[in-house]
Structure formats: C-alpha cells, structure tokens
GROMACS .gro file of C-alpha atoms in nm:
model
  402
    1MET     CA    1   2.232  -1.827  -0.155
    2HIS     CA    2   1.914  -1.817  -0.367
    3ASN     CA    3   1.806  -2.146  -0.204
    4THR     CA    4   1.840  -2.027   0.161
    5THR     CA    5   1.587  -2.158   0.414
    6HIS     CA    6   1.477  -1.865   0.654
    7HIS     CA    7   1.376  -1.963   1.008
    8ILE     CA    8   1.105  -1.726   1.103
    9SER     CA    9   0.963  -1.580   1.438
   10LEU     CA   10   0.608  -1.459   1.347
   11LEU     CA   11   0.489  -1.198   1.590
   12GLY     CA   12   0.089  -1.191   1.575
   13THR     CA   13  -0.171  -1.456   1.520
   14GLY     CA   14  -0.461  -1.227   1.376
   15LEU     CA   15  -0.588  -1.201   1.031
   16ILE     CA   16  -0.280  -1.077   0.877
   17GLY     CA   17  -0.061  -1.324   1.083
   18SER     CA   18  -0.278  -1.600   0.927
   19PHE     CA   19  -0.243  -1.465   0.581
   20TYR     CA   20   0.139  -1.433   0.626
   21ALA     CA   21   0.174  -1.806   0.754
   22MET     CA   22  -0.057  -1.925   0.471
   23THR     CA   23   0.165  -1.745   0.207
   24LEU     CA   24   0.487  -1.827   0.359
   25LEU     CA   25   0.399  -2.225   0.397
   26SER     CA   26   0.231  -2.255   0.073
   27HIS     CA   27   0.409  -2.044  -0.175
   28ARG     CA   28   0.783  -2.029  -0.101
   29ARG     CA   29   0.772  -2.342   0.118
   30ARG     CA   30   1.126  -2.393   0.192
   31ASP     CA   31   1.096  -2.119   0.473
   32LYS     CA   32   0.987  -2.227   0.814
   33ILE     CA   33   0.804  -2.046   1.093
   34GLU     CA   34   0.975  -2.177   1.412
   35ALA     CA   35   0.824  -1.962   1.661
   36VAL     CA   36   0.491  -1.756   1.711
   37TYR     CA   37   0.404  -1.486   1.958
   38SER     CA   38   0.049  -1.420   2.062
   39ARG     CA   39  -0.087  -1.191   2.341
   40SER     CA   40  -0.329  -1.467   2.403
   41GLU     CA   41  -0.178  -1.812   2.521
   42GLU     CA   42  -0.481  -2.014   2.401
   43ARG     CA   43  -0.470  -1.837   2.054
   44GLY     CA   44  -0.095  -1.887   2.027
   45LYS     CA   45  -0.102  -2.261   2.099
   46LYS     CA   46  -0.393  -2.291   1.845
   47PHE     CA   47  -0.224  -2.114   1.594
   48ALA     CA   48   0.090  -2.299   1.647
   49LYS     CA   49  -0.074  -2.635   1.605
   50GLN     CA   50  -0.268  -2.518   1.294
   51TRP     CA   51   0.060  -2.428   1.115
   52ASN     CA   52   0.287  -2.684   1.264
   53ILE     CA   53   0.497  -2.419   1.462
   54GLU     CA   54   0.717  -2.559   1.712
   55ARG     CA   55   0.730  -2.287   1.981
   56SER     CA   56   0.470  -2.049   2.095
   57TYR     CA   57   0.530  -1.743   2.319
   58THR     CA   58   0.334  -1.487   2.503
   59ASN     CA   59   0.644  -1.279   2.568
   60LEU     CA   60   0.706  -1.063   2.278
   61LYS     CA   61   1.087  -1.007   2.331
   62LYS     CA   62   1.150  -1.395   2.372
   63ALA     CA   63   0.975  -1.464   2.049
   64ALA     CA   64   1.159  -1.209   1.860
   65GLN     CA   65   1.494  -1.327   2.006
   66ASP     CA   66   1.427  -1.693   1.972
   67ASP     CA   67   1.781  -1.839   1.924
   68LYS     CA   68   1.663  -2.070   1.635
   69THR     CA   69   1.513  -1.804   1.401
   70ASP     CA   70   1.699  -1.546   1.191
   71THR     CA   71   1.399  -1.341   1.067
   72VAL     CA   72   1.126  -1.148   1.259
   73ILE     CA   73   0.806  -1.097   1.094
   74VAL     CA   74   0.578  -0.823   1.264
   75ALA     CA   75   0.195  -0.881   1.213
   76LEU     CA   76   0.102  -0.682   1.548
   77PRO     CA   77  -0.116  -0.376   1.632
   78ASN     CA   78   0.039  -0.067   1.528
   79HIS     CA   79   0.136   0.046   1.881
   80LEU     CA   80   0.364  -0.262   1.932
   81HIS     CA   81   0.560  -0.230   1.601
   82LYS     CA   82   0.843  -0.025   1.750
   83GLU     CA   83   0.882  -0.253   2.047
   84ALA     CA   84   0.904  -0.573   1.829
   85ILE     CA   85   1.144  -0.413   1.574
   86MET     CA   86   1.387  -0.311   1.846
   87ALA     CA   87   1.391  -0.647   2.006
   88ALA     CA   88   1.469  -0.803   1.654
   89ILE     CA   89   1.744  -0.543   1.613
   90GLU     CA   90   1.889  -0.628   1.952
   91ALA     CA   91   1.915  -0.985   1.845
   92GLY     CA   92   2.063  -0.893   1.502
   93LYS     CA   93   1.794  -1.040   1.305
   94SER     CA   94   1.628  -0.952   0.970
   95VAL     CA   95   1.305  -0.769   1.023
   96LEU     CA   96   0.983  -0.748   0.805
   97CYS     CA   97   0.691  -0.532   0.926
   98THR     CA   98   0.350  -0.486   0.813
   99LYS     CA   99   0.192  -0.165   0.725
  100PRO     CA  100   0.184   0.110   0.874
  101LEU     CA  101   0.561   0.092   1.005
  102ALA     CA  102   0.474   0.318   1.290
  103MET     CA  103   0.224   0.536   1.465
  104ASN     CA  104   0.366   0.856   1.310
  105GLY     CA  105   0.649   0.988   1.093
  106GLN     CA  106   0.882   1.060   1.395
  107GLU     CA  107   0.859   0.713   1.521
  108ALA     CA  108   0.905   0.578   1.167
  109LEU     CA  109   1.225   0.783   1.131
  110GLU     CA  110   1.347   0.644   1.462
  111ILE     CA  111   1.297   0.279   1.369
  112LEU     CA  112   1.465   0.352   1.016
  113GLU     CA  113   1.769   0.501   1.190
  114ALA     CA  114   1.784   0.222   1.440
  115VAL     CA  115   1.768  -0.069   1.179
  116GLU     CA  116   2.022   0.111   0.949
  117LYS     CA  117   2.269   0.170   1.238
  118ALA     CA  118   2.245  -0.190   1.344
  119GLY     CA  119   2.282  -0.292   0.973
  120VAL     CA  120   1.997  -0.538   0.969
  121TYR     CA  121   1.795  -0.626   0.663
  122HIS     CA  122   1.446  -0.456   0.669
  123GLY     CA  123   1.149  -0.474   0.454
  124TYR     CA  124   0.816  -0.297   0.458
  125LEU     CA  125   0.530  -0.541   0.404
  126GLU     CA  126   0.295  -0.324   0.171
  127ASP     CA  127   0.131  -0.603  -0.009
  128LEU     CA  128  -0.101  -0.384  -0.218
  129ALA     CA  129   0.206  -0.252  -0.392
  130TYR     CA  130   0.274  -0.598  -0.494
  131THR     CA  131  -0.052  -0.721  -0.675
  132SER     CA  132   0.044  -0.873  -1.004
  133LYS     CA  133  -0.189  -0.621  -1.190
  134THR     CA  134   0.008  -0.333  -1.007
  135LEU     CA  135   0.357  -0.480  -1.072
  136ASP     CA  136   0.281  -0.529  -1.465
  137ALA     CA  137   0.135  -0.183  -1.468
  138LEU     CA  138   0.427  -0.042  -1.291
  139LYS     CA  139   0.657  -0.187  -1.562
  140ALA     CA  140   0.463  -0.022  -1.842
  141VAL     CA  141   0.462   0.307  -1.674
  142ARG     CA  142   0.823   0.298  -1.632
  143ARG     CA  143   0.869   0.202  -1.984
  144GLY     CA  144   0.691   0.530  -2.065
  145ALA     CA  145   0.371   0.374  -2.192
  146LEU     CA  146   0.163   0.650  -2.013
  147GLY     CA  147   0.401   0.944  -2.063
  148ASP     CA  148   0.454   1.173  -1.773
  149ILE     CA  149   0.231   1.071  -1.492
  150LEU     CA  150  -0.008   1.363  -1.397
  151TRP     CA  151  -0.250   1.204  -1.166
  152THR     CA  152  -0.334   0.887  -0.956
  153ARG     CA  153  -0.646   0.764  -0.775
  154SER     CA  154  -0.636   0.483  -0.525
  155ARG     CA  155  -0.944   0.363  -0.341
  156GLU     CA  156  -0.996   0.108  -0.060
  157ALA     CA  157  -1.327   0.081   0.109
  158HIS     CA  158  -1.488  -0.196   0.319
  159PRO     CA  159  -1.709  -0.222   0.650
  160GLY     CA  160  -1.437  -0.185   0.883
  161PRO     CA  161  -1.133  -0.378   1.040
  162HIS     CA  162  -1.184  -0.715   1.208
  163SER     CA  163  -1.014  -0.659   1.531
  164ASP     CA  164  -1.099  -0.417   1.811
  165TRP     CA  165  -0.760  -0.251   1.844
  166PHE     CA  166  -0.807  -0.085   1.497
  167TRP     CA  167  -1.092   0.115   1.624
  168ASP     CA  168  -0.904   0.246   1.918
  169SER     CA  169  -0.672   0.531   1.810
  170GLU     CA  170  -0.451   0.500   2.113
  171LYS     CA  171  -0.330   0.172   1.968
  172SER     CA  172  -0.367   0.226   1.591
  173GLY     CA  173  -0.254   0.589   1.564
  174GLY     CA  174  -0.580   0.694   1.379
  175GLY     CA  175  -0.876   0.552   1.174
  176ALA     CA  176  -0.927   0.471   0.814
  177ILE     CA  177  -0.633   0.688   0.689
  178ILE     CA  178  -0.360   0.500   0.888
  179ASP     CA  179  -0.533   0.175   0.819
  180MET     CA  180  -0.581   0.200   0.447
  181GLY     CA  181  -0.457   0.515   0.331
  182CYS     CA  182  -0.106   0.398   0.367
  183HIS     CA  183  -0.187   0.130   0.111
  184CYS     CA  184  -0.332   0.406  -0.131
  185ILE     CA  185  -0.041   0.646  -0.070
  186GLU     CA  186   0.227   0.411  -0.153
  187ILE     CA  187   0.059   0.306  -0.454
  188GLY     CA  188   0.052   0.649  -0.565
  189ARG     CA  189   0.419   0.707  -0.488
  190ASN     CA  190   0.519   0.409  -0.707
  191PHE     CA  191   0.340   0.533  -1.009
  192VAL     CA  192   0.455   0.889  -0.960
  193GLY     CA  193   0.806   0.781  -0.897
  194LYS     CA  194   0.977   0.730  -0.563
  195ASP     CA  195   1.236   0.987  -0.636
  196VAL     CA  196   0.985   1.255  -0.684
  197LYS     CA  197   0.918   1.450  -0.363
  198PRO     CA  198   0.585   1.481  -0.204
  199LEU     CA  199   0.543   1.851  -0.111
  200GLU     CA  200   0.199   1.894   0.067
  201VAL     CA  201  -0.128   1.759   0.133
  202MET     CA  202  -0.498   1.860   0.134
  203CYS     CA  203  -0.725   1.609   0.321
  204TRP     CA  204  -1.097   1.588   0.447
  205ALA     CA  205  -1.162   1.335   0.709
  206ASP     CA  206  -1.464   1.275   0.935
  207THR     CA  207  -1.636   1.038   1.143
  208LEU     CA  208  -1.981   0.964   0.979
  209VAL     CA  209  -2.109   0.635   1.089
  210LYS     CA  210  -1.893   0.452   1.357
  211PRO     CA  211  -1.910   0.544   1.730
  212ILE     CA  212  -1.528   0.612   1.752
  213ASN     CA  213  -1.289   0.900   1.812
  214ALA     CA  214  -1.102   0.847   1.494
  215GLU     CA  215  -1.210   0.911   1.107
  216ASP     CA  216  -1.418   0.640   0.934
  217HIS     CA  217  -1.397   0.828   0.588
  218ALA     CA  218  -1.126   1.021   0.423
  219VAL     CA  219  -1.034   1.177   0.091
  220GLY     CA  220  -0.689   1.328   0.039
  221LEU     CA  221  -0.472   1.489  -0.239
  222VAL     CA  222  -0.086   1.455  -0.218
  223ARG     CA  223   0.094   1.711  -0.442
  224TYR     CA  224   0.452   1.619  -0.579
  225GLU     CA  225   0.739   1.808  -0.704
  226THR     CA  226   0.649   1.743  -1.059
  227GLY     CA  227   0.297   1.899  -1.008
  228ALA     CA  228   0.143   1.544  -1.014
  229VAL     CA  229  -0.119   1.461  -0.765
  230THR     CA  230  -0.215   1.136  -0.610
  231GLN     CA  231  -0.572   1.106  -0.472
  232PHE     CA  232  -0.675   0.868  -0.221
  233GLU     CA  233  -1.023   0.760  -0.097
  234VAL     CA  234  -1.072   0.536   0.225
  235SER     CA  235  -1.398   0.434   0.397
  236TRP     CA  236  -1.477   0.194   0.700
  237ALA     CA  237  -1.844   0.194   0.602
  238PHE     CA  238  -1.859   0.074   0.256
  239ARG     CA  239  -2.117  -0.190   0.223
  240GLY     CA  240  -2.079  -0.491  -0.017
  241GLY     CA  241  -1.731  -0.617   0.063
  242MET     CA  242  -1.387  -0.480  -0.010
  243ASP     CA  243  -1.337  -0.228  -0.293
  244LEU     CA  244  -0.990  -0.206  -0.403
  245ARG     CA  245  -0.915   0.016  -0.716
  246ASP     CA  246  -0.640   0.222  -0.876
  247GLU     CA  247  -0.624   0.468  -1.174
  248VAL     CA  248  -0.332   0.634  -1.323
  249SER     CA  249  -0.350   0.907  -1.572
  250GLY     CA  250  -0.061   1.041  -1.788
  251THR     CA  251   0.016   1.255  -2.091
  252GLU     CA  252   0.000   0.971  -2.332
  253GLY     CA  253  -0.240   0.710  -2.158
  254THR     CA  254  -0.450   0.599  -1.866
  255LEU     CA  255  -0.483   0.280  -1.692
  256ARG     CA  256  -0.749   0.123  -1.445
  257LEU     CA  257  -0.711  -0.155  -1.205
  258ASP     CA  258  -0.981  -0.338  -1.009
  259HIS     CA  259  -0.827  -0.595  -0.761
  260PHE     CA  260  -1.121  -0.739  -0.552
  261LEU     CA  261  -1.481  -0.686  -0.623
  262ASN     CA  262  -1.502  -0.757  -1.007
  263THR     CA  263  -1.307  -1.052  -1.001
  264GLY     CA  264  -1.471  -1.242  -1.297
  265TYR     CA  265  -1.594  -1.500  -1.048
  266ASP     CA  266  -1.972  -1.453  -0.990
  267PHE     CA  267  -2.144  -1.681  -0.773
  268PHE     CA  268  -2.519  -1.707  -0.690
  269THR     CA  269  -2.651  -1.905  -0.372
  270ALA     CA  270  -2.982  -1.910  -0.231
  271VAL     CA  271  -2.866  -2.126   0.081
  272GLY     CA  272  -2.519  -1.972   0.139
  273MET     CA  273  -2.171  -2.047   0.045
  274ARG     CA  274  -2.145  -2.266   0.377
  275GLY     CA  275  -1.804  -2.111   0.454
  276TYR     CA  276  -1.567  -1.817   0.389
  277VAL     CA  277  -1.626  -1.604   0.084
  278ALA     CA  278  -1.371  -1.333   0.076
  279GLU     CA  279  -1.208  -1.095   0.320
  280LYS     CA  280  -1.452  -0.826   0.441
  281ALA     CA  281  -1.742  -0.995   0.250
  282GLU     CA  282  -2.073  -0.917   0.424
  283GLN     CA  283  -2.307  -1.183   0.311
  284GLU     CA  284  -2.303  -1.548   0.215
  285THR     CA  285  -2.612  -1.564   0.009
  286GLY     CA  286  -2.739  -1.425  -0.327
  287TRP     CA  287  -2.485  -1.289  -0.584
  288LEU     CA  288  -2.139  -1.297  -0.450
  289SER     CA  289  -1.789  -1.223  -0.598
  290PRO     CA  290  -1.549  -1.474  -0.423
  291VAL     CA  291  -1.168  -1.425  -0.492
  292GLY     CA  292  -1.034  -1.749  -0.621
  293ASP     CA  293  -0.677  -1.671  -0.467
  294GLU     CA  294  -0.671  -1.416  -0.209
  295ILE     CA  295  -0.304  -1.444  -0.141
  296HIS     CA  296  -0.211  -1.376  -0.495
  297ALA     CA  297  -0.484  -1.110  -0.554
  298LEU     CA  298  -0.375  -0.912  -0.258
  299GLY     CA  299   0.014  -0.931  -0.344
  300TYR     CA  300   0.115  -1.151  -0.058
  301ASP     CA  301   0.307  -1.411  -0.258
  302GLN     CA  302   0.487  -1.155  -0.475
  303MET     CA  303   0.566  -0.951  -0.161
  304PHE     CA  304   0.743  -1.233   0.031
  305THR     CA  305   0.916  -1.369  -0.272
  306ASP     CA  306   1.089  -1.015  -0.322
  307MET     CA  307   1.151  -0.982   0.041
  308PHE     CA  308   1.341  -1.318   0.085
  309ASP     CA  309   1.495  -1.310  -0.280
  310ALA     CA  310   1.631  -0.965  -0.205
  311MET     CA  311   1.747  -1.085   0.152
  312ASP     CA  312   1.941  -1.369  -0.016
  313ARG     CA  313   2.101  -1.146  -0.274
  314GLN     CA  314   2.179  -0.877   0.003
  315GLN     CA  315   1.987  -0.613  -0.182
  316SER     CA  316   1.703  -0.395  -0.083
  317PRO     CA  317   1.346  -0.507  -0.151
  318MET     CA  318   1.101  -0.284  -0.345
  319GLU     CA  319   0.966  -0.162  -0.036
  320THR     CA  320   1.185  -0.069   0.262
  321PHE     CA  321   1.157   0.096   0.598
  322TYR     CA  322   1.259   0.413   0.416
  323ASP     CA  323   0.946   0.397   0.206
  324ALA     CA  324   0.738   0.328   0.509
  325TYR     CA  325   0.887   0.643   0.687
  326ILE     CA  326   0.781   0.836   0.376
  327VAL     CA  327   0.426   0.712   0.388
  328ASN     CA  328   0.402   0.760   0.780
  329SER     CA  329   0.520   1.132   0.698
  330ILE     CA  330   0.271   1.202   0.430
  331MET     CA  331   0.001   1.062   0.669
  332ASP     CA  332   0.099   1.307   0.937
  333ALA     CA  333   0.038   1.583   0.690
  334CYS     CA  334  -0.294   1.429   0.601
  335TYR     CA  335  -0.408   1.438   0.981
  336ALA     CA  336  -0.277   1.788   0.995
  337SER     CA  337  -0.459   1.901   0.704
  338ALA     CA  338  -0.789   1.743   0.807
  339LYS     CA  339  -0.776   1.940   1.122
  340SER     CA  340  -0.661   2.283   0.956
  341LYS     CA  341  -0.879   2.262   0.646
  342LYS     CA  342  -0.582   2.383   0.472
  343TRP     CA  343  -0.273   2.243   0.238
  344GLU     CA  344  -0.018   2.112   0.495
  345PRO     CA  345   0.340   2.054   0.411
  346VAL     CA  346   0.490   1.702   0.421
  347ASN     CA  347   0.768   1.718   0.669
  348LEU     CA  348   1.070   1.496   0.553
  349PRO     CA  349   1.389   1.573   0.773
  350LEU     CA  350   1.539   1.272   0.565
  351TRP     CA  351   1.490   1.287   0.202
  352ARG     CA  352   1.689   1.051  -0.023
  353GLY     CA  353   1.501   1.121  -0.352
  354SER     CA  354   1.611   1.324  -0.650
  355SER     CA  355   1.802   1.649  -0.563
  356ASP     CA  356   1.823   1.754  -0.913
  357ALA     CA  357   1.595   2.007  -1.063
  358ILE     CA  358   1.269   1.807  -1.130
  359ARG     CA  359   1.103   1.894  -1.466
  360GLN     CA  360   0.743   2.032  -1.418
  361HIS     CA  361   0.478   1.899  -1.642
  362GLY     CA  362   0.396   2.153  -1.916
  363ALA     CA  363   0.238   2.209  -2.252
  364LYS     CA  364   0.314   2.015  -2.577
  365GLU     CA  365   0.430   2.224  -2.861
  366TYR     CA  366   0.234   2.169  -3.196
  367ASP     CA  367   0.487   2.381  -3.417
  368VAL     CA  368   0.719   2.671  -3.374
  369ASP     CA  369   0.412   2.912  -3.335
  370HIS     CA  370   0.161   2.703  -3.150
  371TRP     CA  371   0.097   2.504  -2.823
  372LEU     CA  372  -0.108   2.201  -2.873
  373ILE     CA  373  -0.425   2.193  -2.635
  374LYS     CA  374  -0.618   1.897  -2.798
  375GLU     CA  375  -0.647   1.680  -3.105
  376GLU     CA  376  -0.947   1.493  -3.192
  377HIS     CA  377  -1.157   1.295  -3.449
  378LEU     CA  378  -1.515   1.427  -3.492
  379PRO     CA  379  -1.821   1.206  -3.577
  380ASP     CA  380  -1.833   1.358  -3.940
  381GLY     CA  381  -1.496   1.234  -4.015
  382ARG     CA  382  -1.298   1.553  -3.980
  383LYS     CA  383  -0.979   1.576  -3.770
  384LYS     CA  384  -0.954   1.896  -3.560
  385VAL     CA  385  -0.683   2.041  -3.332
  386ILE     CA  386  -0.723   2.323  -3.071
  387LEU     CA  387  -0.430   2.535  -3.055
  388LYS     CA  388  -0.286   2.833  -2.841
  389VAL     CA  389  -0.092   3.089  -3.041
  390LYS     CA  390   0.228   3.146  -2.849
  391GLU     CA  391   0.247   3.518  -2.932
  392GLY     CA  392  -0.049   3.678  -2.782
  393GLY     CA  393  -0.215   3.354  -2.618
  394LYS     CA  394  -0.510   3.341  -2.862
  395ILE     CA  395  -0.703   3.003  -2.873
  396ILE     CA  396  -0.773   2.884  -3.207
  397GLU     CA  397  -0.892   2.567  -3.371
  398LYS     CA  398  -0.785   2.414  -3.702
  399VAL     CA  399  -0.935   2.134  -3.928
  400LEU     CA  400  -0.691   1.914  -4.064
  401ASN     CA  401  -0.895   1.719  -4.333
  402GLY     CA  402  -1.249   1.746  -4.485
   0.00000   0.00000   0.00000
C-alpha cells in the first residue's frame, strides 16, 4: 500500500497549482497528474503541456470526475472550493483542498459533514504547518521542551497576492486575514495543542494602502481554554519580499523560526538575477535573499508526503477538513471582532477536542510558603529569587549566594 500511485485531477493552474504540480512531479514522482482544470482554455492547455498532463478541461465537474483519476486536488479561488469538493464527493474520490477550506465557518462545516457522510478521504493543504522547521519545533514542544505553552506569534507579510480574485472579497471571502491569517492561526493551534479549545478573539483590521473593500492589514489575538494566546500579524503592503516568522513562548523556554527572508543565502547583483528570485520578491537587483528550495522551505513536499502516506495507510493526515473548519470559525470571530472592536466568541457547533477539565496555566511553587516569581543571576555573581509569600501576598527577594 505504501507504494501506491495516485492518479490526480488538479483543479487550478495559478501559482498554487504550479507549486503543487512542481512538488508532486519532482518529489514523490510516482503520482501522476492525469487531468487539469483551468477557467482559461489557453492557460489549461499550456499548463498541461508544461507538466505533461494528458487531459485539460474548462468544465470543473468533468475534470473532478475524470474516470481515470482517484484523487482531486483543489487549487482554485476560495468561492469555488465547495463546488469542486462536492463534485469530488459525488464521484467518490479522495479530495485535498488548499487553504482556506471555505468562505466562512458555516460553509466549512457543511463541507466537513459532506466528506464525512460520503466517507471520502480528505486533507487540508496547509503548507506552512508543514515546514521542516515547524515540524521539528513541534516535536520538541510535544516532548515538553518549552513547558506549558503560553503565547505564540505568527507573522506573514508581503506586497500582496498575485491574482485579481484575491482582491475581490466576493470571491475570496475577505482580505489579508482569510488569505494569510489562516496560516498563522493554524500554526498557533498546532503549538498550543489542537485539543485545546479556542474561546474568543480580539482583532484589529483595516484598509491602509490598497483601493479595495477588504482589509490589507490585521493583528489578532486568539485566547484558548488554557489561557494561552496566539497572536497573528498579516499585511498586504509589506515591502521587501515575503516575511514568514513564528515565535513560541512557554514556561520553560522560547523558540523562533524565520522561514523566508533570512535564508542564509545572500546575493548581490548590479545587473539583475535575469529571472525568478523568490515568491513575492519585489526586485531583482541589489542585495537579494533567494530561497534555494521554495518547495521545501514552504512545506509543500512534507505536506504532500503526509497526505498521500496517510491516504495509503487509511489514516488521517496531520491537517484535515476538521482543522480547516476550526480555522474558518476562528477567522469568522476575527472579522466580527474587527467590526465590533470587542472580544468575540469563537462559534464551534462541532467540537472534538478535549472535554476534560483543562488545566489553567498558573504560578510555580518555590517552597511550601512561597510562590516563585523570578530567578536570576546578577552581574556581580549573586543569584537572586523574587518570591510571593503565600500567606498575605507580600513580594520579597532573597539572595541565594554572595
């Protein structure tokens, strides 16, 4: 079963479709894209020729239900996701969908219920949760290397999306939040723990630069049942390329990840790269930060390996449509909060996480009479602790040496 060759209908020939084709045909290699759908006949035929794909369609349903394919990959504008997934379900095919799953939480729940009722395999293509740095960091966090997770911060910022539909909220469902906040929110969920329920959101969003009717900037806080908070920052007007960074803070440690700008590959050219530099790069002269292997840096290869390995083993992948539904629901609360200027609850009519009492983060005991506030080494060699007396609550300090 582990050497299964999957025959794929790829729906979409834009940037994300190109990344998917590049990954599938250069990494796993045994899988084959048999059919491709594009809204443009010319673009579809060109894409099919580029990637040696036998059949090109301009009819979405026919492409999804091509009788020689077993898996549908959805790489389309957001407003077409549900239609494409339903076509795959009708044909009984496995379906993988790019982020975000849906236009909103209710639509995501309808999609989730449909795939589960039909019993078809489904995977959420959330690539930035699969970067090699993120996966390695998650292993350490789950081993307890950071202690209890208190706070995460995830940032995605760049000059803006590459296709017109992203800028039209009727087709996208929103602006920078639904485009990039979905990445940041799911990264935070992974570090806090997917069994921990997100309770409420505080979000600021505004249109500062672009002539659109959606937000081009946003900052949000998602509060979880343990008291942990995940923070996201997104921008469609950041200059200088694509900024992808994550931070995680726990009771016993901290980690920082930089995925794209500071790659360790610095390049100066006075005449220009004479070609592609990196996704969202704004210039090709001067000091540049190329990305040696974008597929790997952005998590695509690890993501598809997990998706198809889990499919072959008849297991769930790391990211499912249930995860996608949670993310869409959190983003709904973000948009509500941005409008109300208040904390807004996350509405989750379906919740499968922990139903046990969640331990709240709290103070660490120093001894039977004191709570520990802080322990530190001073420049003169002394070691000192700041304590709170349990009885009465007085704050004191104690020098342990010197």
